[in-house]
């Protein structure tokens, strides 16, 4: 089924990130704003009252779509009606005019352009051309900051990821850096974990550090369990574990040791598997296997999930049981072995929310003049 689209109209927005019931926006000058997603939901429900339930699922908590009782209901008595209504709604672009003067202004970061945003543990991390800053967020209202932006590093930060209290900063050829929420000062270790990093993607408590589109190093980490978490977290947006990393990358494995396939143009992972986009356009899926003795390997079996994709891929990100693909001409979604176009324009930025509970079926993307929020079924 085609995703639903909610469009936020504003000429100044360059990026959108959703966290803890709040939408965060950035501008090309480095200003950061926020608005409650409930506010957007309420206004859309007034304008398009027939579809108010879809807005609640899309903006407030789409984990409802994964609820067993909901599935039983939908795929039982009301399946045909639900699919009919979804199909009808998917043909509409639901528009909301976003006025930044009505939003909360968190402040301006110390550099631009902004390359990435990551909200985690009630902190908002912003990577930009002159480094990385963070805002500490109010745990009762994440749309408000309790501190002005604070700079942590001077190297250009192109990607940020976080899990189990650890934040990773990719600085391209300047390396991979890290700090921890357990340290209230968020001091970044000046010695890089690795000499090249364009992005990192987590795999449970491990992560893959990407040196290029088809080359990575797998960091196998040691963890310990705390009696109590030493930092704030959102129980619908952050993982609930009490584990923390005790040793980063005690074992590192080059992708050349894991991959048998040699004709890879682009590769991306999530918790359980790797998507491989081959030079001939085929897209394959391979499982990541973690042995009981601590060994890591990829399954010898590869599943062909799409054949002969003709678009030249710029980047891709794992969604919930899906893959979001950016090309020069569009942003598309690969789901259930079918590709559907989300937008016939290349985005400025886009992201998925795999680690979120409430928004794991959400995709957001920003374009010139507007930002889209897509809800997948």
mmCIF file of N, CA, C and O in Angstrom, residues 114-194:
data_model
loop_
_atom_site.group_PDB
_atom_site.id
_atom_site.type_symbol
_atom_site.label_atom_id
_atom_site.label_comp_id
_atom_site.label_asym_id
_atom_site.label_seq_id
_atom_site.Cartn_x
_atom_site.Cartn_y
_atom_site.Cartn_z
ATOM 1 N N UNK A 114 23.725 22.700 8.291
ATOM 2 C CA UNK A 114 23.442 21.585 9.193
ATOM 3 C C UNK A 114 23.372 20.299 8.382
ATOM 4 O O UNK A 114 22.645 20.218 7.391
ATOM 5 N N UNK A 115 24.146 19.294 8.805
ATOM 6 C CA UNK A 115 24.202 18.024 8.082
ATOM 7 C C UNK A 115 23.327 16.939 8.705
ATOM 8 O O UNK A 115 22.801 16.081 8.004
ATOM 9 N N UNK A 116 23.176 16.970 10.030
ATOM 10 C CA UNK A 116 22.399 15.909 10.660
ATOM 11 C C UNK A 116 21.868 16.367 12.010
ATOM 12 O O UNK A 116 22.440 17.252 12.662
ATOM 13 N N UNK A 117 20.738 15.752 12.404
ATOM 14 C CA UNK A 117 20.139 15.967 13.722
ATOM 15 C C UNK A 117 19.891 14.598 14.341
ATOM 16 O O UNK A 117 19.522 13.655 13.652
ATOM 17 N N UNK A 118 20.095 14.512 15.647
ATOM 18 C CA UNK A 118 19.759 13.287 16.367
ATOM 19 C C UNK A 118 19.259 13.670 17.754
ATOM 20 O O UNK A 118 19.965 14.324 18.529
ATOM 21 N N UNK A 119 18.023 13.264 18.078
ATOM 22 C CA UNK A 119 17.490 13.463 19.426
ATOM 23 C C UNK A 119 17.606 12.143 20.168
ATOM 24 O O UNK A 119 17.222 11.086 19.656
ATOM 25 N N UNK A 120 18.144 12.217 21.385
ATOM 26 C CA UNK A 120 18.359 10.991 22.161
ATOM 27 C C UNK A 120 18.556 11.357 23.626
ATOM 28 O O UNK A 120 19.284 12.302 23.940
ATOM 29 N N UNK A 121 17.902 10.617 24.513
ATOM 30 C CA UNK A 121 18.085 10.847 25.940
ATOM 31 C C UNK A 121 17.784 12.283 26.359
ATOM 32 O O UNK A 121 18.463 12.843 27.221
ATOM 33 N N UNK A 122 16.749 12.871 25.755
ATOM 34 C CA UNK A 122 16.356 14.255 26.015
ATOM 35 C C UNK A 122 17.507 15.237 25.784
ATOM 36 O O UNK A 122 17.682 16.211 26.506
ATOM 37 N N UNK A 123 18.267 14.948 24.743
ATOM 38 C CA UNK A 123 19.248 15.884 24.199
ATOM 39 C C UNK A 123 19.012 15.959 22.698
ATOM 40 O O UNK A 123 18.636 14.965 22.073
ATOM 41 N N UNK A 124 19.221 17.127 22.119
ATOM 42 C CA UNK A 124 19.150 17.291 20.675
ATOM 43 C C UNK A 124 20.547 17.599 20.172
ATOM 44 O O UNK A 124 21.125 18.633 20.513
ATOM 45 N N UNK A 125 21.113 16.688 19.388
ATOM 46 C CA UNK A 125 22.463 16.828 18.852
ATOM 47 C C UNK A 125 22.378 17.298 17.401
ATOM 48 O O UNK A 125 21.584 16.775 16.613
ATOM 49 N N UNK A 126 23.196 18.289 17.060
ATOM 50 C CA UNK A 126 23.159 18.881 15.724
ATOM 51 C C UNK A 126 24.570 18.888 15.148
ATOM 52 O O UNK A 126 25.488 19.496 15.710
ATOM 53 N N UNK A 127 24.757 18.197 14.020
ATOM 54 C CA UNK A 127 26.043 18.183 13.330
ATOM 55 C C UNK A 127 26.037 19.188 12.189
ATOM 56 O O UNK A 127 25.079 19.254 11.407
ATOM 57 N N UNK A 128 27.097 19.962 12.069
ATOM 58 C CA UNK A 128 27.127 21.023 11.053
ATOM 59 C C UNK A 128 28.546 21.231 10.528
ATOM 60 O O UNK A 128 29.481 20.496 10.880
ATOM 61 N N UNK A 129 28.685 22.241 9.671
ATOM 62 C CA UNK A 129 29.958 22.463 8.984
ATOM 63 C C UNK A 129 31.106 22.865 9.867
ATOM 64 O O UNK A 129 32.270 22.761 9.466
ATOM 65 N N UNK A 130 30.813 23.319 11.088
ATOM 66 C CA UNK A 130 31.876 23.742 11.996
ATOM 67 C C UNK A 130 31.953 22.902 13.259
ATOM 68 O O UNK A 130 32.606 23.283 14.226
ATOM 69 N N UNK A 131 31.265 21.750 13.272
ATOM 70 C CA UNK A 131 31.350 20.885 14.442
ATOM 71 C C UNK A 131 30.029 20.254 14.816
ATOM 72 O O UNK A 131 29.228 19.886 13.961
ATOM 73 N N UNK A 132 29.783 20.170 16.114
ATOM 74 C CA UNK A 132 28.525 19.617 16.627
ATOM 75 C C UNK A 132 28.155 20.331 17.916
ATOM 76 O O UNK A 132 29.007 20.592 18.768
ATOM 77 N N UNK A 133 26.863 20.660 18.050
ATOM 78 C CA UNK A 133 26.329 21.297 19.245
ATOM 79 C C UNK A 133 25.240 20.398 19.832
ATOM 80 O O UNK A 133 24.757 19.487 19.173
ATOM 81 N N UNK A 134 24.847 20.700 21.076
ATOM 82 C CA UNK A 134 23.695 20.004 21.633
ATOM 83 C C UNK A 134 22.850 20.966 22.465
ATOM 84 O O UNK A 134 23.337 21.970 23.000
ATOM 85 N N UNK A 135 21.563 20.650 22.536
ATOM 86 C CA UNK A 135 20.628 21.302 23.445
ATOM 87 C C UNK A 135 20.166 20.241 24.437
ATOM 88 O O UNK A 135 19.862 19.112 24.047
ATOM 89 N N UNK A 136 20.069 20.600 25.699
ATOM 90 C CA UNK A 136 19.452 19.713 26.677
ATOM 91 C C UNK A 136 17.968 20.046 26.705
ATOM 92 O O UNK A 136 17.583 21.202 26.831
ATOM 93 N N UNK A 137 17.129 19.001 26.579
ATOM 94 C CA UNK A 137 15.685 19.201 26.447
ATOM 95 C C UNK A 137 14.966 18.976 27.772
ATOM 96 O O UNK A 137 15.430 18.199 28.618
ATOM 97 N N UNK A 138 13.834 19.626 27.906
ATOM 98 C CA UNK A 138 12.991 19.471 29.092
ATOM 99 C C UNK A 138 12.339 18.089 29.062
ATOM 100 O O UNK A 138 11.671 17.729 28.095
ATOM 101 N N UNK A 139 12.514 17.303 30.107
ATOM 102 C CA UNK A 139 11.980 15.938 30.123
ATOM 103 C C UNK A 139 10.459 15.905 30.194
ATOM 104 O O UNK A 139 9.840 14.891 29.871
ATOM 105 N N UNK A 140 9.839 17.024 30.619
ATOM 106 C CA UNK A 140 8.375 17.081 30.675
ATOM 107 C C UNK A 140 7.777 17.663 29.400
ATOM 108 O O UNK A 140 6.605 17.449 29.097
ATOM 109 N N UNK A 141 8.583 18.396 28.658
ATOM 110 C CA UNK A 141 8.159 18.954 27.374
ATOM 111 C C UNK A 141 9.401 19.051 26.499
ATOM 112 O O UNK A 141 10.146 20.020 26.576
ATOM 113 N N UNK A 142 9.603 18.035 25.664
ATOM 114 C CA UNK A 142 10.843 17.958 24.876
ATOM 115 C C UNK A 142 10.978 19.098 23.883
ATOM 116 O O UNK A 142 12.070 19.327 23.349
ATOM 117 N N UNK A 143 9.890 19.816 23.632
ATOM 118 C CA UNK A 143 9.960 20.939 22.711
ATOM 119 C C UNK A 143 10.623 22.164 23.295
ATOM 120 O O UNK A 143 10.854 23.147 22.594
ATOM 121 N N UNK A 144 10.935 22.131 24.588
ATOM 122 C CA UNK A 144 11.623 23.243 25.245
ATOM 123 C C UNK A 144 13.019 22.806 25.666
ATOM 124 O O UNK A 144 13.220 21.681 26.133
ATOM 125 N N UNK A 145 13.981 23.691 25.502
ATOM 126 C CA UNK A 145 15.350 23.385 25.920
ATOM 127 C C UNK A 145 15.621 24.006 27.282
ATOM 128 O O UNK A 145 15.122 25.082 27.612
ATOM 129 N N UNK A 146 16.425 23.307 28.083
ATOM 130 C CA UNK A 146 16.784 23.821 29.406
ATOM 131 C C UNK A 146 18.163 24.469 29.399
ATOM 132 O O UNK A 146 18.577 25.059 30.387
ATOM 133 N N UNK A 147 18.884 24.344 28.278
ATOM 134 C CA UNK A 147 20.190 25.003 28.119
ATOM 135 C C UNK A 147 20.285 25.573 26.714
ATOM 136 O O UNK A 147 19.620 25.104 25.788
ATOM 137 N N UNK A 148 21.104 26.606 26.551
ATOM 138 C CA UNK A 148 21.426 27.088 25.217
ATOM 139 C C UNK A 148 22.324 26.060 24.534
ATOM 140 O O UNK A 148 22.844 25.153 25.172
ATOM 141 N N UNK A 149 22.486 26.194 23.221
ATOM 142 C CA UNK A 149 23.319 25.230 22.503
ATOM 143 C C UNK A 149 24.759 25.298 22.996
ATOM 144 O O UNK A 149 25.289 26.378 23.281
ATOM 145 N N UNK A 150 25.363 24.133 23.120
ATOM 146 C CA UNK A 150 26.757 24.031 23.558
ATOM 147 C C UNK A 150 27.548 23.261 22.513
ATOM 148 O O UNK A 150 27.131 22.196 22.068
ATOM 149 N N UNK A 151 28.694 23.808 22.151
ATOM 150 C CA UNK A 151 29.528 23.171 21.147
ATOM 151 C C UNK A 151 30.423 22.122 21.790
ATOM 152 O O UNK A 151 30.959 22.322 22.877
ATOM 153 N N UNK A 152 30.613 20.982 21.070
ATOM 154 C CA UNK A 152 31.396 19.879 21.628
ATOM 155 C C UNK A 152 32.664 19.584 20.848
ATOM 156 O O UNK A 152 33.631 19.049 21.400
ATOM 157 N N UNK A 153 32.681 19.900 19.545
ATOM 158 C CA UNK A 153 33.805 19.525 18.693
ATOM 159 C C UNK A 153 33.884 20.498 17.531
ATOM 160 O O UNK A 153 32.873 21.077 17.130
ATOM 161 N N UNK A 154 35.091 20.711 16.988
ATOM 162 C CA UNK A 154 35.283 21.660 15.888
ATOM 163 C C UNK A 154 35.270 21.012 14.515
ATOM 164 O O UNK A 154 35.083 21.698 13.512
ATOM 165 N N UNK A 155 35.496 19.707 14.431
ATOM 166 C CA UNK A 155 35.528 19.033 13.129
ATOM 167 C C UNK A 155 34.138 19.002 12.508
ATOM 168 O O UNK A 155 33.131 18.887 13.209
ATOM 169 N N UNK A 156 34.060 19.131 11.196
ATOM 170 C CA UNK A 156 32.773 19.051 10.484
ATOM 171 C C UNK A 156 32.127 17.691 10.741
ATOM 172 O O UNK A 156 32.728 16.647 10.499
ATOM 173 N N UNK A 157 30.887 17.693 11.240
ATOM 174 C CA UNK A 157 30.178 16.458 11.579
ATOM 175 C C UNK A 157 29.068 16.232 10.556
ATOM 176 O O UNK A 157 28.146 17.032 10.434
ATOM 177 N N UNK A 158 29.152 15.110 9.842
ATOM 178 C CA UNK A 158 28.209 14.845 8.755
ATOM 179 C C UNK A 158 27.110 13.868 9.150
ATOM 180 O O UNK A 158 26.079 13.770 8.474
ATOM 181 N N UNK A 159 27.297 13.125 10.244
ATOM 182 C CA UNK A 159 26.286 12.150 10.661
ATOM 183 C C UNK A 159 26.427 11.878 12.157
ATOM 184 O O UNK A 159 27.547 11.857 12.692
ATOM 185 N N UNK A 160 25.276 11.669 12.827
ATOM 186 C CA UNK A 160 25.257 11.386 14.262
ATOM 187 C C UNK A 160 24.330 10.200 14.510
ATOM 188 O O UNK A 160 23.239 10.127 13.944
ATOM 189 N N UNK A 161 24.758 9.270 15.355
ATOM 190 C CA UNK A 161 23.875 8.183 15.781
ATOM 191 C C UNK A 161 24.070 7.962 17.274
ATOM 192 O O UNK A 161 25.068 8.392 17.851
ATOM 193 N N UNK A 162 23.106 7.275 17.908
ATOM 194 C CA UNK A 162 23.188 7.073 19.357
ATOM 195 C C UNK A 162 22.406 5.840 19.779
ATOM 196 O O UNK A 162 21.368 5.515 19.202
ATOM 197 N N UNK A 163 22.913 5.180 20.812
ATOM 198 C CA UNK A 163 22.227 4.042 21.408
ATOM 199 C C UNK A 163 22.910 3.698 22.724
ATOM 200 O O UNK A 163 24.083 3.985 22.907
ATOM 201 N N UNK A 164 22.176 3.086 23.619
ATOM 202 C CA UNK A 164 22.611 2.675 24.966
ATOM 203 C C UNK A 164 23.568 3.676 25.628
ATOM 204 O O UNK A 164 24.580 3.314 26.198
ATOM 205 N N UNK A 165 23.185 4.947 25.523
ATOM 206 C CA UNK A 165 23.941 5.991 26.206
ATOM 207 C C UNK A 165 25.148 6.523 25.460
ATOM 208 O O UNK A 165 25.769 7.494 25.895
ATOM 209 N N UNK A 166 25.481 5.926 24.309
ATOM 210 C CA UNK A 166 26.684 6.308 23.552
ATOM 211 C C UNK A 166 26.286 7.096 22.312
ATOM 212 O O UNK A 166 25.353 6.709 21.598
ATOM 213 N N UNK A 167 26.974 8.210 22.065
ATOM 214 C CA UNK A 167 26.713 9.004 20.869
ATOM 215 C C UNK A 167 27.937 8.929 19.969
ATOM 216 O O UNK A 167 29.077 9.047 20.436
ATOM 217 N N UNK A 168 27.701 8.731 18.676
ATOM 218 C CA UNK A 168 28.774 8.599 17.691
ATOM 219 C C UNK A 168 28.689 9.745 16.689
ATOM 220 O O UNK A 168 27.608 10.059 16.193
ATOM 221 N N UNK A 169 29.836 10.357 16.392
ATOM 222 C CA UNK A 169 29.910 11.507 15.491
ATOM 223 C C UNK A 169 30.833 11.173 14.321
ATOM 224 O O UNK A 169 32.023 10.930 14.517
ATOM 225 N N UNK A 170 30.274 11.182 13.118
ATOM 226 C CA UNK A 170 31.071 10.895 11.924
ATOM 227 C C UNK A 170 31.574 12.202 11.329
ATOM 228 O O UNK A 170 30.787 13.089 11.003
ATOM 229 N N UNK A 171 32.897 12.284 11.187
ATOM 230 C CA UNK A 171 33.525 13.516 10.704
ATOM 231 C C UNK A 171 34.244 13.294 9.380
ATOM 232 O O UNK A 171 35.251 13.952 9.094
ATOM 233 N N UNK A 172 33.737 12.355 8.562
ATOM 234 C CA UNK A 172 34.357 12.103 7.266
ATOM 235 C C UNK A 172 35.784 11.609 7.407
ATOM 236 O O UNK A 172 36.077 10.698 8.197
ATOM 237 N N UNK A 173 36.715 12.228 6.675
ATOM 238 C CA UNK A 173 38.115 11.805 6.722
ATOM 239 C C UNK A 173 38.816 12.246 8.004
ATOM 240 O O UNK A 173 39.972 11.875 8.236
ATOM 241 N N UNK A 174 38.123 13.027 8.843
ATOM 242 C CA UNK A 174 38.689 13.397 10.149
ATOM 243 C C UNK A 174 38.444 12.325 11.210
ATOM 244 O O UNK A 174 38.995 12.401 12.314
ATOM 245 N N UNK A 175 37.574 11.349 10.892
ATOM 246 C CA UNK A 175 37.432 10.216 11.795
ATOM 247 C C UNK A 175 36.079 10.080 12.476
ATOM 248 O O UNK A 175 35.132 10.834 12.218
ATOM 249 N N UNK A 176 36.012 9.107 13.384
ATOM 250 C CA UNK A 176 34.811 8.796 14.162
ATOM 251 C C UNK A 176 35.067 9.143 15.623
ATOM 252 O O UNK A 176 36.042 8.663 16.223
ATOM 253 N N UNK A 177 34.188 9.961 16.216
ATOM 254 C CA UNK A 177 34.354 10.414 17.593
ATOM 255 C C UNK A 177 33.154 9.981 18.438
ATOM 256 O O UNK A 177 32.096 9.657 17.906
ATOM 257 N N UNK A 178 33.324 10.013 19.748
ATOM 258 C CA UNK A 178 32.240 9.562 20.616
ATOM 259 C C UNK A 178 32.247 10.274 21.961
ATOM 260 O O UNK A 178 33.270 10.801 22.406
ATOM 261 N N UNK A 179 31.076 10.300 22.585
ATOM 262 C CA UNK A 179 30.941 10.662 23.999
ATOM 263 C C UNK A 179 29.762 9.893 24.570
ATOM 264 O O UNK A 179 29.109 9.120 23.860
ATOM 265 N N UNK A 180 29.502 10.087 25.856
ATOM 266 C CA UNK A 180 28.469 9.304 26.527
ATOM 267 C C UNK A 180 27.574 10.197 27.363
ATOM 268 O O UNK A 180 28.035 11.169 27.973
ATOM 269 N N UNK A 181 26.278 9.854 27.418
ATOM 270 C CA UNK A 181 25.347 10.609 28.257
ATOM 271 C C UNK A 181 25.629 10.421 29.739
ATOM 272 O O UNK A 181 25.161 11.212 30.565
ATOM 273 N N UNK A 182 26.367 9.390 30.089
ATOM 274 C CA UNK A 182 26.731 9.188 31.492
ATOM 275 C C UNK A 182 27.629 10.326 31.979
ATOM 276 O O UNK A 182 27.613 10.691 33.152
ATOM 277 N N UNK A 183 28.402 10.908 31.057
ATOM 278 C CA UNK A 183 29.210 12.091 31.350
ATOM 279 C C UNK A 183 28.336 13.326 31.141
ATOM 280 O O UNK A 183 27.988 13.675 30.010
ATOM 281 N N UNK A 184 27.943 13.991 32.203
ATOM 282 C CA UNK A 184 27.041 15.142 32.104
ATOM 283 C C UNK A 184 27.631 16.275 31.279
ATOM 284 O O UNK A 184 26.895 17.083 30.705
ATOM 285 N N UNK A 185 28.957 16.339 31.191
ATOM 286 C CA UNK A 185 29.603 17.387 30.405
ATOM 287 C C UNK A 185 29.671 17.038 28.919
ATOM 288 O O UNK A 185 30.045 17.875 28.095
ATOM 289 N N UNK A 186 29.360 15.790 28.591
ATOM 290 C CA UNK A 186 29.387 15.306 27.203
ATOM 291 C C UNK A 186 30.712 15.616 26.514
ATOM 292 O O UNK A 186 30.767 16.083 25.371
ATOM 293 N N UNK A 187 31.782 15.324 27.218
ATOM 294 C CA UNK A 187 33.125 15.567 26.676
ATOM 295 C C UNK A 187 33.438 14.539 25.594
ATOM 296 O O UNK A 187 33.341 13.331 25.814
ATOM 297 N N UNK A 188 33.818 15.025 24.423
ATOM 298 C CA UNK A 188 34.173 14.132 23.321
ATOM 299 C C UNK A 188 35.657 13.805 23.401
ATOM 300 O O UNK A 188 36.506 14.692 23.538
ATOM 301 N N UNK A 189 35.945 12.516 23.308
ATOM 302 C CA UNK A 189 37.340 12.073 23.281
ATOM 303 C C UNK A 189 37.994 12.577 22.001
ATOM 304 O O UNK A 189 37.508 12.344 20.893
ATOM 305 N N UNK A 190 39.114 13.302 22.142
ATOM 306 C CA UNK A 190 39.767 13.897 20.978
ATOM 307 C C UNK A 190 40.448 12.873 20.083
ATOM 308 O O UNK A 190 40.755 13.159 18.924
ATOM 309 N N UNK A 191 40.678 11.672 20.617
ATOM 310 C CA UNK A 191 41.274 10.613 19.802
ATOM 311 C C UNK A 191 40.171 9.858 19.079
ATOM 312 O O UNK A 191 39.284 9.286 19.710
ATOM 313 N N UNK A 192 40.179 9.857 17.745
ATOM 314 C CA UNK A 192 39.092 9.193 17.024
ATOM 315 C C UNK A 192 39.113 7.680 17.224
ATOM 316 O O UNK A 192 40.176 7.072 17.382
ATOM 317 N N UNK A 193 37.906 7.077 17.198
ATOM 318 C CA UNK A 193 37.795 5.622 17.271
ATOM 319 C C UNK A 193 38.284 4.966 15.987
ATOM 320 O O UNK A 193 38.746 3.822 15.998
ATOM 321 N N UNK A 194 38.145 5.704 14.884
ATOM 322 C CA UNK A 194 38.558 5.201 13.576
ATOM 323 C C UNK A 194 38.890 6.400 12.712
ATOM 324 O O UNK A 194 38.357 7.500 12.920
#
